[in-house]
Amino acid sequence: MSLPPEKASELKQLIHQQLSKFSTQMDVHGRIREILAETIREELAPDQQQLSTEDLIKALRRRGIIDDVMKELNFVTDNVDQELSSPKQPVCFTDRQSTLLKKTNIDPTRRYLYLQVLGGKAFLEHLQEPEPLPGQVCSTFTLCLHFRNQRFRSKPVPCACEPDFHDGFLLEVHRESLGDGTRMADSTTMLSISDPIHMVLIKTDIFGETTLVASYFLEWRSVLGSENGVTSLTVELMGVGTESKVSVGILNIKLEMYPPLNQTLSQEVVNTQLALERQKTAEKERLFLVYAKQWWREYLQIRPSHNSRLVKIFAQDENGINRPVCSFVKPLRAGRLLDTPRQAARFVNVLGYERAPVIGGGGKQEQWCTLLAFLCRNKGDCEDHANLLCSLLLGYGLEAFVCVGTKAKGVPHAWVMTCGTDGTITFWESLTGHRYIHKSINPDEPPVAEQPKPLYPYRTIGCVFNHQMFLGNCQPSDLVEICVFDLNDESKWKPMSEEAIKSVCAPGATTSLPPFPPLCASTIDASVTSNEIEMQLRLLVSEHRKDLGLTTVWEDQLSYLLSPALASYEFERTTSISAGNEEFQDAIRRAVPDGHTFKGFPIHFVYRNARRAFATCLRSPFCEEIICCRGDQVRLAVRVRVFTYPESACAVWIMFACKYRSVL
């Protein structure tokens, strides 16, 4: 490769600059001088006056000097010929380490904890799991992490007795208070950071259904007392719910501080700090339990029938640990992911509903999930939905409470209530997104007096709570329709001490309190997913009609005209306002000729499995009538619209339609 003189001069200058830069690190110039002097002594014959440049370069290459220098250099582009031939850009070299820092977005002024998951073992439930064939769809494990407002997710790995986890996560360690946000945390500062690393293991089956396998809180501060700031751990994951005492598997984990610690703490100091924190937490929890028992005795003395009311002071999380219900709620800001409280209600509504699994009969299994476990699984029980919605509404500045009571037939249920500044009480059903205005019925009114008819499905209410308050219903009747929601009236609502609640539920009050994770933006491409589901549904409809001996003709224009209706349905679900229906009806009238009949059937799902959705649609006689339509000049249409929400939750609207000539 020949270079023009100006380029050769420029290249020499850059190489000289790089050699000068590395001379302090590698003493390149000194080593070159030593090798050249040695070469001249050994290889210069008495009758030979000088060595050629080629001889000297061979000597440098033979002793590895050139290779050492090149290892420390990295071209900005791999195509050097292109770089050199371009008249616009000079050749550029860069330090390999700085290139790595740029790629991983490391701030050199911050301290990081590098967590590596180096495989798993003893997942005995999958002992007989066959090795998946290339391209075969199989069940997978995904590991989700949360640490100090940072969330991570591993690559899915096939379920196996020894799952092949090999992921690394770079966790930033910093103080958020006392003006220390811009300073690199030292060992002593990090020892005072009690936040654990919350790890949640999710299993996803071949149909896309998720299951919570394990939830584990990793105490990472042992690395502060280890040599060189590096330690390896073996973490035993326990099951959830009724299996919280059963081991489900083991993860091999390596922790490493970056940059390396200048001064490590002794293991004794670290252990003493952890023991002190556990002792303080245990004492706070003991004192709160003593207070809660006293509060409950006083509550029962008001009226013996209170013993049958749903007054929920403690609840079990997924690990079977009893925690105050107030700790499951905290003001949560959604950033720019959700704009309004009603949009937040819609988001919570599209997260899947699933009751905690129970082995055998005997009623409902209790399990209030931590927020990370609920979000990662993307589904949960009514209590999980209510806790999340209440947290979001508190984040929007509303006075929100979780209500615990019953629905019809005495089924236990949880929903959300907001108290307006004008005294308006609004119930929010977290499973449907519906809102109801509560108007109390006065039981002392004469029978002829007109009373408001309740539209909500709630029957009784035992208590209400949020992150700061807990109030037990002590009115003569716990029927929702006649309850008065004046929460400041202690003759109607018995409050718990806010100081007592704060001692165990305030952020940082105890080390056993799981931190709340931030919401993550959706990773679903709405347009691509809508097209994929629509194409799959067209194929399923065509195959179904073929089995019935019917031909299928699709009309793309009619399918497109269904889009405004689907958008209008979602807008109405979010805002409770109907809009755009007139334009849709006008467009359909123009698209359907005289003498023809149009039929349409919209349906809504919160999952993206086309085959499952199609099977559900066929169970509706109205939809089956459209899909199996017979007649003259039958034209079919289907439109799918996916609306995405945080945490990759989505609302899927599908409309099937047909038009045909009416034959009398």
XYZ file of C-alpha atoms in Angstrom:
664
model
C 0.000 0.000 0.000
C 1.582 3.283 -1.113
C 0.782 6.561 0.635
C 1.084 10.135 -0.633
C 3.939 12.014 1.091
C 1.622 14.206 3.193
C -0.282 11.127 4.440
C 2.931 9.289 5.286
C 4.132 12.300 7.266
C 0.792 12.536 9.069
C 0.852 8.824 9.913
C 4.403 9.052 11.289
C 3.401 11.987 13.455
C 0.393 10.120 14.908
C 2.465 6.999 15.611
C 5.054 9.171 17.346
C 2.324 10.735 19.496
C 0.984 7.310 20.467
C 4.466 6.021 21.319
C 5.027 9.069 23.504
C 1.666 8.423 25.191
C 2.524 4.791 25.979
C 6.156 5.444 26.895
C 5.185 6.266 30.480
C 3.163 3.045 30.749
C 5.381 0.585 28.824
C 8.732 2.467 28.544
C 8.571 1.777 24.808
C 11.445 4.094 23.890
C 13.782 2.548 26.485
C 13.029 -0.970 25.298
C 13.581 0.012 21.665
C 16.991 1.513 22.517
C 18.056 -1.617 24.424
C 17.035 -3.949 21.597
C 18.706 -1.813 18.939
C 21.950 -1.664 20.940
C 21.834 -5.445 21.520
C 21.166 -6.064 17.813
C 24.087 -3.894 16.752
C 26.449 -5.716 19.145
C 25.321 -9.217 18.177
C 24.556 -8.954 14.474
C 26.886 -6.259 13.105
C 29.881 -8.018 11.555
C 33.364 -6.396 11.847
C 33.443 -5.736 8.119
C 29.892 -4.323 8.046
C 29.483 -0.601 8.692
C 25.707 -0.392 9.307
C 22.448 -2.291 9.643
C 19.537 -1.642 7.284
C 16.149 -0.357 8.503
C 14.604 -3.736 7.605
C 17.073 -5.523 9.901
C 16.181 -3.274 12.832
C 12.393 -3.705 12.257
C 12.843 -7.495 12.100
C 14.694 -7.380 15.411
C 11.882 -5.325 17.031
C 9.215 -7.666 15.681
C 11.171 -10.772 16.763
C 11.322 -9.524 20.353
C 7.591 -8.637 20.424
C 7.906 -4.844 20.742
C 5.742 -4.091 17.706
C 3.098 -6.602 18.833
C 3.000 -5.077 22.331
C 2.461 -1.598 20.917
C -0.223 -2.766 18.499
C -2.084 -4.508 21.320
C -2.420 -1.170 23.071
C -3.702 0.530 19.928
C -7.093 0.229 18.276
C -8.261 1.694 15.008
C -11.509 3.653 15.083
C -12.561 1.797 11.939
C -11.680 -1.737 10.935
C -11.211 -0.743 7.306
C -7.823 0.994 7.411
C -7.571 1.286 3.624
C -10.758 3.318 3.509
C -9.576 5.528 6.350
C -6.254 6.267 4.666
C -7.660 6.811 1.206
C -10.182 9.386 2.388
C -8.903 12.929 1.857
C -11.312 14.269 4.529
C -10.189 12.339 7.616
C -6.736 11.712 9.046
C -5.829 8.326 10.476
C -6.952 8.042 14.094
C -5.858 5.670 16.825
C -7.396 5.372 20.234
C -6.553 3.699 23.487
C -8.311 0.329 23.680
C -9.450 0.983 27.254
C -11.120 4.269 26.359
C -12.940 2.536 23.501
C -14.264 -0.052 25.972
C -15.409 2.665 28.350
C -17.271 4.397 25.573
C -19.033 1.233 24.496
C -20.242 0.400 28.007
C -21.108 3.991 28.975
C -19.024 3.911 32.123
C -18.660 7.154 34.036
C -15.072 7.060 35.387
C -16.120 9.247 38.344
C -18.671 6.704 39.617
C -18.302 3.395 41.409
C -19.768 0.255 39.850
C -20.578 -3.254 40.983
C -20.126 -5.803 38.206
C -22.414 -8.786 38.835
C -21.865 -11.880 36.701
C -24.193 -14.861 36.636
C -22.009 -17.852 35.748
C -24.533 -20.604 35.243
C -27.058 -22.459 37.353
C -27.415 -25.966 38.720
C -29.758 -28.253 40.651
C -32.956 -27.000 38.967
C -34.299 -30.494 39.613
C -37.790 -29.812 38.260
C -36.162 -29.765 34.812
C -33.995 -32.849 35.348
C -35.785 -34.767 32.580
C -36.004 -31.762 30.251
C -34.812 -32.856 26.770
C -32.121 -30.853 24.998
C -33.913 -28.370 22.688
C -33.285 -28.868 18.990
C -31.952 -25.925 16.942
C -34.839 -23.602 16.104
C -37.238 -25.459 18.404
C -39.464 -23.328 20.646
C -38.889 -24.254 24.282
C -39.571 -22.949 27.777
C -37.043 -20.381 28.988
C -35.700 -18.819 32.172
C -35.175 -15.051 32.440
C -33.440 -13.379 35.374
C -34.600 -9.844 36.273
C -32.621 -7.541 38.584
C -33.330 -4.279 40.390
C -30.817 -2.201 42.330
C -31.171 1.457 43.340
C -33.514 2.548 40.557
C -31.704 0.449 37.919
C -33.304 -2.545 36.231
C -31.733 -5.304 34.172
C -32.922 -8.422 32.363
C -30.845 -11.406 31.270
C -31.051 -13.145 27.929
C -33.629 -15.971 27.971
C -31.993 -19.393 28.359
C -33.646 -22.788 27.797
C -35.032 -24.389 30.962
C -32.700 -27.157 32.097
C -31.329 -28.795 35.235
C -28.207 -26.662 34.689
C -29.447 -23.542 32.837
C -26.744 -21.810 30.815
C -26.859 -18.363 32.425
C -23.880 -16.263 31.331
C -24.717 -12.608 31.782
C -23.014 -9.604 33.313
C -24.735 -6.547 34.795
C -23.000 -3.258 35.609
C -24.720 -1.718 38.636
C -23.930 1.851 39.591
C -23.389 2.369 43.322
C -24.000 5.940 44.523
C -25.492 7.999 47.308
C -28.600 9.975 46.408
C -28.602 12.277 49.432
C -26.320 14.578 51.428
C -24.891 16.080 48.247
C -22.876 12.919 47.511
C -24.495 12.192 44.141
C -21.470 13.361 42.139
C -18.745 11.810 44.315
C -17.322 8.340 43.826
C -18.500 6.156 46.691
C -15.741 4.791 48.939
C -15.884 1.597 51.003
C -17.340 3.260 54.095
C -20.060 5.023 52.081
C -21.022 1.820 50.262
C -21.215 -0.076 53.541
C -24.005 2.301 54.611
C -26.045 1.548 51.450
C -28.401 -1.156 52.681
C -30.379 -1.658 49.450
C -30.199 -5.304 48.371
C -30.093 -6.519 44.782
C -33.564 -7.922 44.102
C -33.395 -10.908 41.735
C -36.546 -12.398 40.205
C -36.498 -15.574 38.122
C -39.291 -15.905 35.548
C -40.188 -18.970 33.481
C -41.843 -18.438 30.094
C -43.501 -21.465 28.483
C -43.850 -22.195 24.759
C -47.186 -20.305 24.678
C -45.702 -17.155 26.189
C -47.269 -17.676 29.627
C -45.060 -16.500 32.498
C -44.572 -18.078 35.924
C -42.792 -16.644 38.960
C -40.132 -19.208 39.930
C -38.133 -17.391 42.625
C -37.619 -14.011 44.266
C -34.319 -13.414 46.076
C -32.706 -10.448 47.851
C -28.927 -10.569 47.407
C -26.766 -8.946 50.100
C -23.864 -7.641 47.987
C -21.775 -5.820 50.605
C -19.659 -8.899 51.397
C -17.574 -7.842 48.373
C -16.392 -4.789 50.345
C -14.425 -7.025 52.693
C -13.041 -9.416 50.096
C -9.542 -9.300 48.697
C -9.163 -7.090 45.592
C -12.881 -6.285 45.740
C -13.816 -9.577 44.047
C -15.911 -12.411 45.496
C -17.865 -15.435 44.291
C -21.172 -16.539 45.773
C -23.463 -19.532 45.539
C -27.076 -18.391 45.791
C -29.805 -20.918 46.604
C -33.144 -19.841 45.166
C -36.273 -20.854 47.073
C -39.731 -21.277 45.568
C -42.659 -18.908 46.007
C -45.996 -19.104 47.797
C -46.678 -22.549 49.226
C -43.231 -23.686 47.988
C -41.272 -20.890 49.699
C -39.378 -23.448 51.827
C -38.407 -25.618 48.849
C -35.191 -25.053 46.875
C -35.724 -24.572 43.135
C -32.085 -24.193 42.064
C -28.672 -22.623 42.599
C -26.994 -19.709 40.810
C -23.236 -19.118 40.691
C -22.556 -15.395 41.022
C -19.371 -13.324 40.904
C -19.225 -9.773 42.291
C -16.496 -7.277 41.417
C -16.044 -3.595 42.268
C -14.973 -1.209 39.500
C -12.766 0.765 39.715
C -10.991 -1.520 42.210
C -11.205 -0.351 45.818
C -8.180 1.560 47.114
C -8.910 0.264 50.575
C -11.030 -2.769 51.406
C -12.755 -3.171 54.739
C -12.140 -6.075 57.038
C -14.728 -8.829 56.844
C -15.339 -8.348 60.553
C -16.392 -4.712 60.014
C -18.777 -5.720 57.207
C -20.314 -8.542 59.254
C -20.735 -6.258 62.267
C -22.557 -3.640 60.162
C -24.903 -6.256 58.655
C -25.618 -7.770 62.069
C -26.350 -4.319 63.503
C -28.806 -3.553 60.694
C -30.591 -6.888 61.170
C -30.830 -6.230 64.889
C -32.342 -2.752 64.373
C -34.808 -4.061 61.804
C -35.892 -6.924 64.055
C -36.441 -4.534 66.951
C -38.549 -2.127 64.847
C -40.642 -4.990 63.504
C -41.114 -6.395 67.016
C -42.290 -3.045 68.366
C -44.698 -2.615 65.444
C -46.107 -6.096 66.025
C -46.678 -5.279 69.714
C -48.456 -2.048 68.708
C -50.558 -3.820 66.037
C -51.748 -6.402 68.584
C -52.750 -3.636 70.986
C -54.552 -1.742 68.192
C -56.449 -4.919 67.222
C -57.566 -5.559 70.814
C -58.900 -1.997 71.033
C -60.672 -2.435 67.676
C -62.435 -5.611 68.864
C -63.552 -3.901 72.082
C -65.550 -1.361 70.051
C -67.822 -4.081 68.709
C -67.340 -7.889 68.902
C -68.639 -8.307 65.329
C -65.494 -6.540 64.101
C -63.751 -9.886 64.376
C -65.395 -10.986 61.095
C -64.428 -7.872 59.131
C -61.603 -7.915 56.587
C -59.118 -5.744 58.474
C -55.808 -6.655 56.859
C -52.812 -5.374 58.850
C -50.222 -7.888 57.573
C -49.943 -9.799 54.297
C -47.605 -12.520 53.042
C -45.353 -11.726 50.085
C -44.206 -14.259 47.471
C -41.520 -15.566 49.864
C -44.049 -16.268 52.623
C -42.837 -13.332 54.754
C -45.438 -11.363 56.736
C -45.148 -7.642 56.033
C -47.326 -4.633 56.975
C -49.746 -3.935 54.120
C -48.668 -0.266 54.108
C -45.221 -1.376 52.870
C -46.758 -2.604 49.590
C -47.706 0.969 48.604
C -45.503 3.972 47.870
C -45.891 7.074 45.648
C -44.634 5.942 42.237
C -43.874 8.335 39.399
C -44.123 6.970 35.866
C -41.951 9.669 34.301
C -43.010 10.217 30.704
C -44.365 6.690 30.261
C -47.885 7.542 31.517
C -49.450 10.981 31.258
C -52.648 10.871 33.331
C -54.139 8.974 36.280
C -56.720 7.400 33.971
C -53.985 6.231 31.616
C -52.257 4.735 34.651
C -55.496 2.913 35.508
C -55.641 1.563 31.963
C -52.021 0.361 32.207
C -52.746 -1.526 35.443
C -55.899 -2.949 33.868
C -54.033 -4.492 30.893
C -51.608 -6.310 33.180
C -52.856 -9.885 33.402
C -55.038 -11.156 36.250
C -54.125 -14.465 37.851
C -54.903 -15.735 41.323
C -52.026 -17.224 43.298
C -51.794 -20.972 42.556
C -52.945 -23.257 45.356
C -52.302 -26.981 45.758
C -55.559 -28.775 46.534
C -58.776 -27.147 47.699
C -59.527 -24.997 50.698
C -60.048 -21.536 49.269
C -57.814 -18.749 48.097
C -54.033 -18.807 48.551
C -52.686 -15.563 50.023
C -49.807 -13.957 48.115
C -49.191 -10.220 47.778
C -46.270 -9.882 45.366
C -43.493 -7.345 45.614
C -43.714 -4.823 42.792
C -40.733 -6.195 40.830
C -42.133 -9.732 40.865
C -45.541 -8.444 39.702
C -44.083 -6.327 36.873
C -41.656 -9.000 35.648
C -44.373 -11.663 35.562
C -46.745 -9.153 33.946
C -49.709 -10.539 35.885
C -50.943 -10.915 39.434
C -53.898 -11.021 41.817
C -56.334 -8.180 42.542
C -54.227 -7.022 45.519
C -51.152 -6.629 43.272
C -53.140 -4.533 40.801
C -54.669 -2.395 43.557
C -51.294 -1.742 45.231
C -49.726 -0.655 41.921
C -52.654 1.575 40.940
C -52.726 3.217 44.375
C -48.966 3.864 44.156
C -49.344 5.479 40.719
C -52.286 7.644 41.823
C -50.291 8.774 44.877
C -47.486 9.674 42.465
C -49.950 11.913 40.585
C -50.665 13.794 43.816
C -54.064 12.244 44.570
C -55.170 11.127 48.030
C -55.438 7.425 47.254
C -56.072 4.362 49.413
C -56.283 0.620 48.868
C -59.639 -0.749 50.061
C -59.933 -4.303 51.390
C -63.397 -5.844 51.498
C -65.674 -8.200 49.603
C -67.649 -8.360 46.384
C -70.883 -10.235 45.814
C -71.183 -13.626 47.522
C -68.560 -12.545 50.074
C -65.535 -13.016 47.775
C -62.531 -11.106 49.226
C -61.395 -8.271 46.972
C -59.157 -5.191 46.881
C -59.747 -1.965 44.959
C -58.624 1.679 45.092
C -60.357 4.781 46.453
C -59.482 8.458 45.938
C -60.774 11.318 48.091
C -61.317 14.613 46.283
C -60.772 18.011 47.935
C -64.534 18.586 47.579
C -65.333 15.365 49.444
C -66.038 13.278 46.320
C -65.236 9.605 46.849
C -64.230 7.704 43.700
C -63.703 3.949 43.508
C -61.206 2.647 40.903
C -61.480 -0.999 39.885
C -57.880 -1.946 39.080
C -58.830 -5.102 37.147
C -61.106 -3.315 34.649
C -60.100 0.357 34.798
C -63.690 1.375 35.613
C -64.387 4.296 37.948
C -67.417 4.700 40.209
C -68.597 7.738 42.182
C -69.699 6.696 45.669
C -72.885 8.253 47.019
C -73.773 7.075 50.479
C -77.270 5.765 51.245
C -78.826 7.063 54.441
C -80.490 4.050 56.160
C -82.535 6.379 58.378
C -84.373 7.925 55.411
C -88.051 6.928 55.015
C -88.697 4.100 52.533
C -90.376 6.431 50.026
C -87.278 8.654 49.795
C -85.304 8.189 46.583
C -81.867 6.703 47.253
C -78.873 6.516 44.872
C -78.459 3.096 43.301
C -74.851 1.872 43.582
C -73.236 0.809 40.306
C -70.052 -0.597 41.820
C -69.647 -4.338 42.517
C -68.350 -3.943 46.089
C -70.372 -5.215 49.041
C -68.411 -4.705 52.278
C -65.275 -2.815 53.311
C -63.085 -3.639 56.298
C -60.146 -1.233 56.065
C -58.334 1.301 53.873
C -54.604 2.052 53.789
C -51.795 3.752 51.906
C -48.073 4.270 52.593
C -48.733 6.542 55.604
C -52.166 5.638 56.999
C -54.135 2.580 58.045
C -57.793 2.908 59.076
C -60.174 0.191 60.246
C -63.877 0.570 59.507
C -65.668 0.836 62.880
C -69.115 1.942 61.632
C -72.092 -0.145 62.750
C -72.347 -1.724 59.286
C -69.487 -2.497 56.900
C -71.759 -2.379 53.821
C -70.090 -0.087 51.279
C -73.337 1.533 50.137
C -74.115 3.004 53.582
C -70.512 3.709 54.682
C -69.468 7.307 55.269
C -65.916 7.941 54.049
C -65.018 10.790 56.368
C -61.605 9.367 57.254
C -60.938 12.099 59.820
C -63.904 10.972 61.952
C -62.393 8.516 64.443
C -65.866 7.344 65.464
C -66.225 5.852 61.965
C -62.608 4.964 61.075
C -60.104 3.851 63.716
C -56.618 5.020 62.640
C -53.258 3.465 63.363
C -50.442 5.684 64.590
C -48.747 7.273 61.576
C -45.461 7.239 63.505
C -45.754 3.493 64.060
C -46.409 2.923 60.338
C -43.536 5.217 59.412
C -41.131 3.259 61.646
C -41.440 0.140 59.461
C -42.818 1.386 56.124
C -40.957 4.630 55.364
C -38.204 4.321 52.682
C -35.020 3.120 54.373
C -36.786 2.470 57.696
C -35.790 -1.194 57.701
C -33.396 -3.270 55.602
C -36.137 -5.864 55.018
C -38.240 -3.372 53.033
C -37.997 -4.123 49.272
C -37.209 -0.937 47.293
C -39.703 0.064 44.598
C -38.401 -0.325 41.022
C -39.046 2.266 38.282
C -41.318 1.397 35.366
C -39.658 0.366 32.092
C -40.702 1.485 28.622
C -42.287 -1.066 26.292
C -40.013 -3.053 23.991
C -42.894 -4.035 21.683
C -43.171 -2.482 18.225
C -46.914 -1.831 17.999
C -47.096 -1.689 14.174
C -45.030 -4.822 13.582
C -46.904 -6.803 16.231
C -50.292 -5.649 14.882
C -49.348 -6.816 11.376
C -48.059 -10.183 12.614
C -51.220 -10.977 14.583
C -53.422 -9.818 11.697
C -51.627 -12.065 9.184
C -51.893 -15.040 11.550
C -55.618 -14.422 12.042
C -56.194 -14.224 8.269
C -54.510 -17.592 7.883
C -56.536 -19.140 10.719
C -59.822 -17.788 9.305
C -59.005 -19.063 5.811
C -58.148 -22.537 7.149
C -61.308 -22.626 9.271
C -63.528 -21.670 6.324
C -61.741 -24.171 4.086
C -62.601 -26.936 6.558
C -66.247 -25.829 6.210
C -66.022 -25.956 2.422
C -66.114 -22.149 2.072
C -63.853 -19.886 0.037
C -62.354 -16.742 1.562
C -61.987 -13.376 -0.161
C -60.340 -10.583 1.862
C -61.021 -6.924 1.203
C -58.040 -4.827 2.321
C -59.849 -1.501 2.059
C -62.629 -2.662 4.364
C -60.007 -3.919 6.838
C -58.328 -0.516 6.833
C -61.626 1.260 7.502
C -61.936 -0.654 10.797
C -58.858 1.091 12.270
C -60.631 4.254 13.533
C -63.131 2.147 15.460
C -60.365 0.248 17.285
C -58.565 3.490 18.128
C -61.829 4.941 19.413
C -62.467 1.909 21.640
C -59.040 2.224 23.295
C -59.441 5.990 23.703
C -62.769 5.396 25.431
C -61.239 2.781 27.766
C -58.519 5.261 28.748
C -60.536 8.478 29.067
C -64.171 7.323 29.429
C -64.920 9.618 26.468
C -66.342 8.297 23.196
C -65.051 10.026 20.050
C -64.794 9.406 16.310
C -67.758 7.039 15.973
C -69.588 9.266 13.458
C -66.712 9.229 10.948
C -66.378 5.444 11.228
C -70.082 4.869 10.570
C -70.053 7.244 7.604
C -67.039 5.483 6.046
C -68.674 2.064 6.437
C -71.927 3.290 4.831
C -69.934 4.474 1.824
C -67.997 1.208 1.589
C -71.070 -1.056 1.691
C -73.124 -0.922 -1.554
C -76.900 -0.830 -1.602
C -78.443 -4.231 -1.077
C -75.458 -5.435 0.958
C -75.254 -6.170 4.686
C -72.313 -5.267 6.976
C -71.516 -7.028 10.246
C -68.674 -6.258 12.622
C -67.452 -7.755 15.891
C -64.797 -6.044 18.066
C -63.061 -7.891 20.910
C -60.280 -7.019 23.330
C -57.374 -9.073 24.742
C -54.333 -8.398 26.910
C -52.155 -11.084 25.291
C -50.624 -11.476 21.816
C -51.279 -15.150 21.096
C -53.266 -15.149 17.806
C -54.338 -18.790 17.982
C -55.629 -18.417 21.541
C -57.486 -15.208 20.594
C -59.056 -16.915 17.561
C -60.285 -19.832 19.684
C -61.868 -17.354 22.114
C -63.548 -15.457 19.257
C -65.109 -18.646 17.877
C -66.855 -19.183 21.207
C -68.900 -16.051 20.556
C -71.931 -16.798 18.359
C -71.774 -13.263 16.881
C -68.150 -13.645 15.833
C -68.630 -17.182 14.540
C -71.510 -15.915 12.387
C -69.116 -13.425 10.720
C -66.190 -15.833 10.293
C -68.445 -18.577 8.902
C -70.556 -16.189 6.804
C -72.306 -17.741 3.776
C -73.963 -15.809 0.976
C -73.482 -13.982 -2.293
C -70.373 -11.802 -2.824
C -69.057 -12.384 0.704
C -66.050 -10.203 1.552
C -64.215 -10.600 4.843
C -62.090 -8.143 6.793
C -60.026 -8.276 9.969
C -58.090 -5.502 11.657
C -55.726 -5.748 14.630
C -54.442 -2.806 16.625
C -51.930 -3.250 19.451
C -51.625 -0.419 21.992
C -48.434 -0.625 24.040
C -47.948 0.370 27.673
C -44.978 0.291 30.070
C -43.510 -3.064 31.065
C -44.384 -4.378 27.548
C -48.009 -4.691 28.607
C -50.406 -4.218 25.719
C -54.062 -3.907 24.829
C -54.908 -5.897 21.689
C -58.066 -4.898 19.821
C -59.367 -7.170 17.055
C -62.344 -6.557 14.790
C -63.760 -9.158 12.407
C -66.178 -7.895 9.748
C -67.944 -9.068 6.630
C -70.214 -7.675 3.943
C -72.420 -9.686 1.607
C -75.358 -9.290 -0.757
C -78.669 -9.797 0.984
C -80.717 -12.491 -0.769
C -84.378 -12.682 0.268
